[in-house]
Amino acid sequence: MYKNIKNIDKIVFGNGSFSQLESILKPHRVENNKYFVFIVDDFFDGKELANQLPAYEEDMVFFIDASHDEPKTGQIDHLRDEILDLKGTPSGIVGIGGGSIMDIAKALSVMVNNPGSATKYQGLNLVKNPGIYHVGIPTISGTGAECSTTAVLTGPEKKLGIKCEWTPFNQLILDPELTLTVPKNQWFYTGMDTYIHCIESASGRLYNTFAKAYGDQSIELCKDVFLRENSGQSLENSEKLMVASLFGGLSLSYSEVGVCHALSYGLSYVLGTRHGLANCIAFNVLEDYYPDAVGDFKKMVIKHGIDLPKNMSKDWTDEQVTRMAEISYALSHMWDHAIGEDWKEKVTLDMIKDLFYRM
Ligand code: NAD
Ligand code: ZN
């Protein structure tokens, strides 16, 4: 059976396109209880973007801190209850921020129509009722969360996405100008997410022509942004990285991530390390699996003077490393893609622990 991919309904791309948000929302303001919920990264609180937000009197605006924790199931439950208690079902949800905010907006759009805790819906196609209209406006590029079918949440028992037909956005506004204020290290960590998505997508058995076409293009754009002569943070490169992120996500819609993401999830779960940084820490020790790409990655780190923690494992207990390895090992779909159906014969918990000890 081939995957039947649900994608974004509509996309606007271009510098300054954020100004089209008001007219895009207008026809939807008649739906449900006739108001919108804006979920905005609190970096923008008090900034120009907040003044330009087309929020009407009846709308609700939440500024959310995405600088420490990744989205949690409890956070979604709490927000959903607050929104429904105060005003009933909104016409739609608008998410403005990075991958964290994209995931919160996606999760909320289904949770307003589905009872109980978000923990009940972590997994594939567990959501019963269709979600509501939702718009994604990324302000940092790399995760592909703007186009993926998953809303990644950390719950009391697992870090796993709500994945269903209704999670992908109905509308994206891709305005590269919004990403110009991202600090350099964060720009690199999140940007590398898409580079690593494409390398991993290409290095496994699910790779096909569809995944390759998007992935190849995304890798070329990443090399312009991070490796070649005019690399660095600029408006032109912001445009490129925004498209690279989208294409990286589309490449993955027909393929899968691999060893780096399996390790990265282990790090994030045990130490709370943010996704982009955790990927970079893991990728840095994966020469054996992705030799050329890791070589280029190291050049990019040096070229942009990026802070990359090393020798971290000296501070970890064996218990912690074992837990990280167990979390990684459990992500069988990633190992299956990267190593093959018989991966359990080739990869042991001790091998994974050894990779963590190299970090
Ligand atoms: P983020 O949303 O976690 O934000 C990181 C930091 O960047 C925050 O401090 C934020 O305030 C800041 N920031 C965002 N935009 C900014 C701007 N324009 N100027 C200045 N600062 C800005 O970053 P991320 O790396 O995009 O997202 C990581 C999250 O995405 C994780 O929670 C991860 O689980 C999730 N993720 C989801 C998917 C998916 O398919 N759903 C894929 C990969 C990662
Ligand atoms: Zn990723």
Tab-separated table of C-alpha atoms and ligand atoms in Angstrom:
chain	number	residue	atom	x	y	z
A	1	MET	CA	0.000	0.000	0.000
A	2	TYR	CA	1.310	3.458	-0.895
A	3	LYS	CA	0.853	6.346	1.512
A	4	ASN	CA	-2.099	8.605	0.753
A	5	ILE	CA	-0.655	11.951	1.814
A	6	LYS	CA	-2.787	14.740	3.232
A	7	ASN	CA	-1.159	18.065	2.492
A	8	ILE	CA	-1.616	21.782	3.165
A	9	ASP	CA	-4.627	23.304	1.418
A	10	LYS	CA	-3.195	26.724	0.557
A	11	ILE	CA	0.210	28.467	0.652
A	12	VAL	CA	1.261	32.096	0.300
A	13	PHE	CA	5.020	32.661	-0.099
A	14	GLY	CA	6.816	36.004	-0.231
A	15	ASN	CA	8.406	38.817	1.735
A	16	GLY	CA	5.779	40.904	3.490
A	17	SER	CA	3.043	38.319	2.871
A	18	PHE	CA	2.156	38.418	6.590
A	19	SER	CA	0.095	41.523	5.726
A	20	GLN	CA	-2.359	39.279	3.841
A	21	LEU	CA	-3.407	37.485	7.015
A	22	GLU	CA	-6.441	39.692	7.728
A	23	SER	CA	-8.013	39.142	4.318
A	24	ILE	CA	-7.241	35.425	4.468
A	25	LEU	CA	-9.026	35.034	7.819
A	26	LYS	CA	-12.048	37.174	6.942
A	27	PRO	CA	-14.181	34.602	5.070
A	28	HIS	CA	-13.649	32.113	7.922
A	29	ARG	CA	-14.875	34.460	10.648
A	30	VAL	CA	-18.451	33.234	10.106
A	31	GLU	CA	-17.569	29.715	11.254
A	32	ASN	CA	-18.390	28.305	14.745
A	33	ASN	CA	-18.450	31.031	17.433
A	34	LYS	CA	-17.075	33.665	15.033
A	35	TYR	CA	-13.721	34.484	16.567
A	36	PHE	CA	-10.067	33.509	16.099
A	37	VAL	CA	-7.412	32.282	18.516
A	38	PHE	CA	-3.864	33.517	17.881
A	39	ILE	CA	-1.012	31.475	19.362
A	40	VAL	CA	2.100	33.635	19.102
A	41	ASP	CA	5.702	33.020	20.191
A	42	ASP	CA	6.315	35.427	23.063
A	43	PHE	CA	9.498	36.663	21.389
A	44	PHE	CA	7.060	38.873	19.431
A	45	ASP	CA	5.259	40.268	22.489
A	46	GLY	CA	5.643	44.051	22.280
A	47	LYS	CA	7.347	43.838	18.859
A	48	GLU	CA	6.153	45.209	15.518
A	49	LEU	CA	4.529	41.932	14.488
A	50	ALA	CA	2.280	42.026	17.570
A	51	ASN	CA	1.051	45.492	16.542
A	52	GLN	CA	0.295	44.237	13.042
A	53	LEU	CA	-1.678	41.219	14.267
A	54	PRO	CA	-5.159	41.391	12.693
A	55	ALA	CA	-6.823	40.402	15.996
A	56	TYR	CA	-10.354	41.766	16.470
A	57	GLU	CA	-11.896	42.606	19.820
A	58	GLU	CA	-13.615	39.229	20.054
A	59	ASP	CA	-10.417	37.269	19.308
A	60	MET	CA	-8.113	35.657	21.859
A	61	VAL	CA	-4.339	36.154	21.703
A	62	PHE	CA	-1.927	33.950	23.658
A	63	PHE	CA	1.789	34.749	23.765
A	64	ILE	CA	3.597	31.497	24.518
A	65	ASP	CA	7.129	30.977	25.787
A	66	ALA	CA	8.839	28.464	23.494
A	67	SER	CA	12.352	29.115	24.752
A	68	HIS	CA	12.552	26.353	27.402
A	69	ASP	CA	10.147	23.471	27.013
A	70	GLU	CA	8.796	21.692	23.975
A	71	PRO	CA	4.968	21.460	23.798
A	72	LYS	CA	3.356	19.246	26.412
A	73	THR	CA	0.049	17.363	26.388
A	74	GLY	CA	-0.975	19.050	29.665
A	75	GLN	CA	-0.314	22.475	28.145
A	76	ILE	CA	-2.626	21.674	25.212
A	77	ASP	CA	-5.370	20.335	27.517
A	78	HIS	CA	-5.182	23.460	29.647
A	79	LEU	CA	-5.279	25.867	26.668
A	80	ARG	CA	-8.145	23.960	25.030
A	81	ASP	CA	-10.222	24.037	28.239
A	82	GLU	CA	-9.574	27.742	28.754
A	83	ILE	CA	-10.563	28.609	25.176
A	84	LEU	CA	-13.745	26.491	25.176
A	85	ASP	CA	-14.829	27.621	28.661
A	86	LEU	CA	-14.483	31.294	27.791
A	87	LYS	CA	-15.817	31.481	24.245
A	88	GLY	CA	-16.770	28.088	22.844
A	89	THR	CA	-15.429	26.702	19.572
A	90	PRO	CA	-13.402	29.277	17.592
A	91	SER	CA	-13.587	29.832	13.829
A	92	GLY	CA	-9.941	28.895	13.667
A	93	ILE	CA	-6.474	28.888	15.198
A	94	VAL	CA	-3.505	30.901	13.915
A	95	GLY	CA	-0.009	29.801	15.001
A	96	ILE	CA	2.866	32.285	14.634
A	97	GLY	CA	6.305	31.049	15.693
A	98	GLY	CA	8.696	28.125	15.371
A	99	GLY	CA	8.091	24.387	15.346
A	100	SER	CA	6.839	24.493	18.942
A	101	ILE	CA	4.112	26.992	18.108
A	102	MET	CA	3.249	25.167	14.858
A	103	ASP	CA	2.696	21.993	16.881
A	104	ILE	CA	0.610	23.758	19.540
A	105	ALA	CA	-1.636	25.299	16.851
A	106	LYS	CA	-2.033	21.973	15.053
A	107	ALA	CA	-2.788	20.075	18.258
A	108	LEU	CA	-5.291	22.682	19.471
A	109	SER	CA	-7.144	22.674	16.161
A	110	VAL	CA	-8.051	19.016	16.655
A	111	MET	CA	-8.343	19.063	20.448
A	112	VAL	CA	-11.128	21.709	20.480
A	113	ASN	CA	-13.359	19.091	18.844
A	114	ASN	CA	-12.165	16.006	20.703
A	115	PRO	CA	-12.851	15.233	24.371
A	116	GLY	CA	-10.352	14.176	27.027
A	117	SER	CA	-6.619	14.636	27.236
A	118	ALA	CA	-4.291	15.021	24.252
A	119	THR	CA	-2.444	11.954	25.602
A	120	LYS	CA	-5.337	9.833	24.267
A	121	TYR	CA	-4.573	10.914	20.719
A	122	GLN	CA	-0.761	10.592	20.599
A	123	GLY	CA	-0.243	8.163	17.737
A	124	LEU	CA	-1.551	7.533	14.237
A	125	ASN	CA	-5.216	8.176	13.382
A	126	LEU	CA	-6.557	8.063	16.935
A	127	VAL	CA	-8.486	11.337	16.523
A	128	LYS	CA	-12.242	10.781	16.018
A	129	ASN	CA	-13.726	14.186	15.105
A	130	PRO	CA	-12.409	16.559	12.405
A	131	GLY	CA	-10.495	19.574	13.706
A	132	ILE	CA	-11.116	23.230	12.842
A	133	TYR	CA	-9.543	25.632	10.321
A	134	HIS	CA	-5.936	26.502	11.210
A	135	VAL	CA	-3.214	28.710	9.774
A	136	GLY	CA	0.559	28.309	10.227
A	137	ILE	CA	2.969	31.245	10.005
A	138	PRO	CA	6.531	30.024	10.690
A	139	THR	CA	9.047	32.530	12.068
A	140	ILE	CA	12.056	30.202	12.046
A	141	SER	CA	12.887	27.644	9.362
A	142	GLY	CA	13.912	24.018	9.524
A	143	THR	CA	11.579	21.680	11.347
A	144	GLY	CA	9.128	21.090	8.509
A	145	ALA	CA	6.415	21.235	11.195
A	146	GLU	CA	4.673	23.704	8.881
A	147	CYS	CA	3.822	20.896	6.489
A	148	SER	CA	3.994	17.635	8.424
A	149	THR	CA	0.958	15.635	9.516
A	150	THR	CA	2.242	15.410	13.060
A	151	ALA	CA	1.867	17.673	16.091
A	152	VAL	CA	4.720	16.498	18.318
A	153	LEU	CA	3.844	16.525	22.036
A	154	THR	CA	5.618	15.327	25.145
A	155	GLY	CA	3.285	13.530	27.527
A	156	PRO	CA	3.842	11.880	30.886
A	157	GLU	CA	4.733	8.608	29.164
A	158	LYS	CA	6.033	9.450	25.716
A	159	LYS	CA	7.106	12.087	23.198
A	160	LEU	CA	4.897	11.297	20.236
A	161	GLY	CA	2.868	13.245	17.717
A	162	ILE	CA	-0.856	13.446	17.197
A	163	LYS	CA	-0.995	12.292	13.585
A	164	CYS	CA	-4.180	12.379	11.598
A	165	GLU	CA	-5.910	13.644	8.508
A	166	TRP	CA	-6.821	16.962	10.201
A	167	THR	CA	-3.458	18.004	11.675
A	168	PRO	CA	-1.902	19.564	8.495
A	169	PHE	CA	-2.564	23.291	8.172
A	170	ASN	CA	-5.371	24.575	5.946
A	171	GLN	CA	-3.271	27.634	5.167
A	172	LEU	CA	0.401	28.570	5.382
A	173	ILE	CA	1.806	32.075	5.155
A	174	LEU	CA	5.531	31.816	4.417
A	175	ASP	CA	7.023	35.259	4.942
A	176	PRO	CA	10.847	34.985	5.051
A	177	GLU	CA	11.170	38.479	6.577
A	178	LEU	CA	9.717	37.107	9.818
A	179	THR	CA	12.790	34.921	10.324
A	180	LEU	CA	15.420	37.680	10.163
A	181	THR	CA	15.562	38.157	13.946
A	182	VAL	CA	16.445	34.536	14.812
A	183	PRO	CA	19.701	34.380	16.866
A	184	LYS	CA	22.607	32.737	15.001
A	185	ASN	CA	22.942	29.519	17.009
A	186	GLN	CA	19.178	28.914	16.895
A	187	TRP	CA	19.141	29.697	13.149
A	188	PHE	CA	21.752	26.981	12.692
A	189	TYR	CA	20.265	24.339	15.026
A	190	THR	CA	16.765	24.617	13.551
A	191	GLY	CA	18.057	25.019	9.989
A	192	MET	CA	20.143	21.844	10.350
A	193	ASP	CA	16.927	19.976	11.176
A	194	THR	CA	15.875	20.179	7.534
A	195	TYR	CA	19.369	19.315	6.268
A	196	ILE	CA	19.398	16.231	8.499
A	197	HIS	CA	15.807	15.348	7.504
A	198	CYS	CA	16.900	15.222	3.864
A	199	ILE	CA	20.126	13.286	4.511
A	200	GLU	CA	18.226	10.730	6.568
A	201	SER	CA	15.333	10.600	4.126
A	202	ALA	CA	17.864	9.755	1.388
A	203	SER	CA	19.756	7.163	3.422
A	204	GLY	CA	17.177	4.488	3.893
A	205	ARG	CA	14.911	2.001	2.301
A	206	LEU	CA	11.743	4.152	2.080
A	207	TYR	CA	13.457	6.691	-0.185
A	208	ASN	CA	11.719	7.054	-3.549
A	209	THR	CA	11.586	9.497	-6.475
A	210	PHE	CA	9.073	11.738	-4.705
A	211	ALA	CA	11.212	11.982	-1.548
A	212	LYS	CA	14.361	12.471	-3.644
A	213	ALA	CA	13.034	15.328	-5.763
A	214	TYR	CA	12.111	17.431	-2.747
A	215	GLY	CA	15.103	16.257	-0.701
A	216	ASP	CA	17.723	17.019	-3.374
A	217	GLN	CA	16.380	20.518	-3.848
A	218	SER	CA	16.279	21.128	-0.104
A	219	ILE	CA	19.895	19.965	0.350
A	220	GLU	CA	21.053	22.309	-2.442
A	221	LEU	CA	19.257	25.225	-0.775
A	222	CYS	CA	20.791	24.281	2.612
A	223	LYS	CA	24.266	24.252	1.060
A	224	ASP	CA	23.652	27.772	-0.296
A	225	VAL	CA	22.509	28.917	3.131
A	226	PHE	CA	25.162	27.211	5.279
A	227	LEU	CA	28.142	26.110	3.178
A	228	ARG	CA	28.742	28.075	-0.009
A	229	GLU	CA	30.265	31.470	-0.667
A	230	ASN	CA	27.302	33.698	0.213
A	231	SER	CA	26.146	31.602	3.141
A	232	GLY	CA	24.917	33.186	6.367
A	233	GLN	CA	21.886	35.065	7.586
A	234	SER	CA	20.464	37.346	4.901
A	235	LEU	CA	17.065	37.983	3.368
A	236	GLU	CA	17.945	35.924	0.292
A	237	ASN	CA	19.077	33.014	2.453
A	238	SER	CA	15.973	33.344	4.652
A	239	GLU	CA	13.880	32.778	1.542
A	240	LYS	CA	15.978	29.763	0.618
A	241	LEU	CA	15.865	28.226	4.087
A	242	MET	CA	12.094	28.672	4.314
A	243	VAL	CA	11.615	26.732	1.088
A	244	ALA	CA	14.253	24.176	2.136
A	245	SER	CA	12.317	23.536	5.355
A	246	LEU	CA	9.063	23.023	3.467
A	247	PHE	CA	10.693	20.725	0.910
A	248	GLY	CA	12.497	18.775	3.650
A	249	GLY	CA	9.124	18.163	5.276
A	250	LEU	CA	7.617	17.104	1.954
A	251	SER	CA	10.533	14.751	1.314
A	252	LEU	CA	9.839	13.103	4.669
A	253	SER	CA	6.159	12.737	3.918
A	254	TYR	CA	7.193	9.837	1.688
A	255	SER	CA	10.301	8.734	3.545
A	256	GLU	CA	11.505	8.610	7.157
A	257	VAL	CA	14.158	10.014	9.461
A	258	GLY	CA	16.981	7.752	10.639
A	259	VAL	CA	19.753	7.189	13.160
A	260	CYS	CA	20.275	10.854	14.065
A	261	HIS	CA	16.638	11.447	14.969
A	262	ALA	CA	16.482	8.185	16.910
A	263	LEU	CA	19.427	9.358	19.054
A	264	SER	CA	18.108	12.905	19.227
A	265	TYR	CA	14.777	11.740	20.676
A	266	GLY	CA	16.694	9.830	23.379
A	267	LEU	CA	18.656	12.968	24.301
A	268	SER	CA	15.561	15.179	24.332
A	269	TYR	CA	13.566	12.758	26.437
A	270	VAL	CA	16.191	12.201	29.110
A	271	LEU	CA	17.877	15.633	29.227
A	272	GLY	CA	15.179	17.891	27.766
A	273	THR	CA	17.590	19.029	25.010
A	274	ARG	CA	15.737	20.983	22.298
A	275	HIS	CA	15.146	19.140	19.032
A	276	GLY	CA	17.431	21.171	16.750
A	277	LEU	CA	20.355	21.214	19.171
A	278	ALA	CA	19.891	17.530	20.055
A	279	ASN	CA	20.053	16.672	16.339
A	280	CYS	CA	23.295	18.625	15.932
A	281	ILE	CA	24.892	16.938	18.964
A	282	ALA	CA	23.918	13.510	17.615
A	283	PHE	CA	24.785	14.158	13.964
A	284	ASN	CA	28.272	15.285	14.964
A	285	VAL	CA	29.149	11.696	16.017
A	286	LEU	CA	27.544	9.877	13.073
A	287	GLU	CA	30.417	9.731	10.562
A	288	ASP	CA	30.030	5.958	10.401
A	289	TYR	CA	26.460	6.280	9.137
A	290	TYR	CA	26.441	9.490	7.073
A	291	PRO	CA	30.152	10.163	6.283
A	292	ASP	CA	29.917	12.874	3.579
A	293	ALA	CA	27.035	14.751	5.163
A	294	VAL	CA	28.643	14.763	8.615
A	295	GLY	CA	31.866	16.058	6.983
A	296	ASP	CA	29.934	18.972	5.441
A	297	PHE	CA	28.095	19.539	8.724
A	298	LYS	CA	31.415	19.984	10.560
A	299	LYS	CA	32.544	22.529	7.951
A	300	MET	CA	29.291	24.458	8.436
A	301	VAL	CA	29.727	24.527	12.231
A	302	ILE	CA	33.202	26.019	11.836
A	303	LYS	CA	32.204	28.425	9.050
A	304	HIS	CA	29.502	30.044	11.177
A	305	GLY	CA	31.257	29.794	14.564
A	306	ILE	CA	28.406	27.760	16.045
A	307	ASP	CA	28.452	26.685	19.706
A	308	LEU	CA	28.210	22.916	19.728
A	309	PRO	CA	28.519	21.204	23.138
A	310	LYS	CA	31.098	18.390	23.206
A	311	ASN	CA	32.282	15.855	25.799
A	312	MET	CA	28.842	15.983	27.355
A	313	SER	CA	28.733	12.297	28.200
A	314	LYS	CA	31.378	12.641	30.901
A	315	ASP	CA	28.641	14.154	33.077
A	316	TRP	CA	26.055	11.431	32.349
A	317	THR	CA	25.420	8.374	34.524
A	318	ASP	CA	25.331	4.942	32.916
A	319	GLU	CA	21.668	4.808	33.923
A	320	GLN	CA	20.943	7.954	31.909
A	321	VAL	CA	22.826	6.644	28.869
A	322	THR	CA	20.992	3.324	29.078
A	323	ARG	CA	17.642	5.152	29.208
A	324	MET	CA	18.630	7.306	26.195
A	325	ALA	CA	19.599	4.165	24.290
A	326	GLU	CA	16.343	2.424	25.208
A	327	ILE	CA	14.280	5.392	23.991
A	328	SER	CA	16.268	5.404	20.729
A	329	TYR	CA	16.039	1.637	20.263
A	330	ALA	CA	12.247	1.782	20.666
A	331	LEU	CA	11.952	4.003	17.566
A	332	SER	CA	11.935	0.945	15.354
A	333	HIS	CA	10.489	2.700	12.285
A	334	MET	CA	13.601	4.917	12.125
A	335	TRP	CA	16.064	2.016	12.470
A	336	ASP	CA	14.049	-0.055	10.032
A	337	HIS	CA	14.308	2.742	7.444
A	338	ALA	CA	18.004	3.499	8.098
A	339	ILE	CA	19.432	-0.001	8.562
A	340	GLY	CA	16.884	-2.366	7.034
A	341	GLU	CA	14.193	-4.831	8.062
A	342	ASP	CA	16.770	-6.971	9.861
A	343	TRP	CA	18.075	-3.999	11.903
A	344	LYS	CA	17.683	-5.883	15.195
A	345	GLU	CA	20.358	-8.298	14.006
A	346	LYS	CA	22.723	-5.408	13.251
A	347	VAL	CA	22.072	-2.820	15.969
A	348	THR	CA	22.360	-3.554	19.681
A	349	LEU	CA	21.636	-1.454	22.732
A	350	ASP	CA	25.393	-1.418	23.481
A	351	MET	CA	26.165	0.012	20.029
A	352	ILE	CA	23.668	2.792	20.635
A	353	LYS	CA	25.098	3.438	24.100
A	354	ASP	CA	28.530	3.710	22.512
A	355	LEU	CA	27.230	6.456	20.177
A	356	PHE	CA	25.878	8.374	23.181
A	357	TYR	CA	29.242	8.014	24.944
A	358	ARG	CA	30.890	9.712	21.926
A	359	MET	CA	28.771	12.850	22.448
B	1	NAD	P1	11.061	26.647	18.617
B	1	NAD	O1	9.680	26.895	18.165
B	1	NAD	O2	11.238	25.639	19.709
B	1	NAD	O3	11.717	28.031	19.041
B	1	NAD	C1	13.090	28.095	19.414
B	1	NAD	C2	13.452	29.490	19.860
B	1	NAD	O4	13.454	30.384	18.747
B	1	NAD	C3	12.475	30.064	20.875
B	1	NAD	O5	13.200	30.680	21.900
B	1	NAD	C4	11.706	31.115	20.077
B	1	NAD	O6	11.250	32.167	20.876
B	1	NAD	C5	12.756	31.576	19.092
B	1	NAD	N1	12.230	32.207	17.869
B	1	NAD	C6	11.328	31.732	16.990
B	1	NAD	N2	11.167	32.575	15.967
B	1	NAD	C7	11.983	33.635	16.208
B	1	NAD	C8	12.273	34.840	15.515
B	1	NAD	N3	11.730	35.113	14.313
B	1	NAD	N4	13.161	35.685	16.056
B	1	NAD	C9	13.776	35.401	17.244
B	1	NAD	N5	13.540	34.280	17.937
B	1	NAD	C10	12.655	33.404	17.429
B	1	NAD	O7	12.036	26.255	17.420
B	1	NAD	P2	12.028	25.138	16.324
B	1	NAD	O8	13.394	24.587	16.289
B	1	NAD	O9	11.439	25.686	15.068
B	1	NAD	O10	11.014	24.026	16.848
B	1	NAD	C11	11.375	22.958	17.667
B	1	NAD	C12	10.102	22.208	17.995
B	1	NAD	O11	9.549	21.685	16.798
B	1	NAD	C13	10.291	21.034	18.942
B	1	NAD	O12	9.271	21.091	19.902
B	1	NAD	C14	10.133	19.813	18.063
B	1	NAD	O13	9.580	18.710	18.736
B	1	NAD	C15	9.183	20.328	17.016
B	1	NAD	N6	9.272	19.627	15.735
B	1	NAD	C16	8.120	19.287	15.126
B	1	NAD	C17	8.122	18.640	13.915
B	1	NAD	C18	6.833	18.265	13.257
B	1	NAD	O14	6.839	17.680	12.182
B	1	NAD	N7	5.704	18.574	13.839
B	1	NAD	C19	9.342	18.364	13.253
B	1	NAD	C20	10.527	18.738	13.902
B	1	NAD	C21	10.484	19.384	15.129
B	2	ZN	ZN	13.644	16.851	12.952
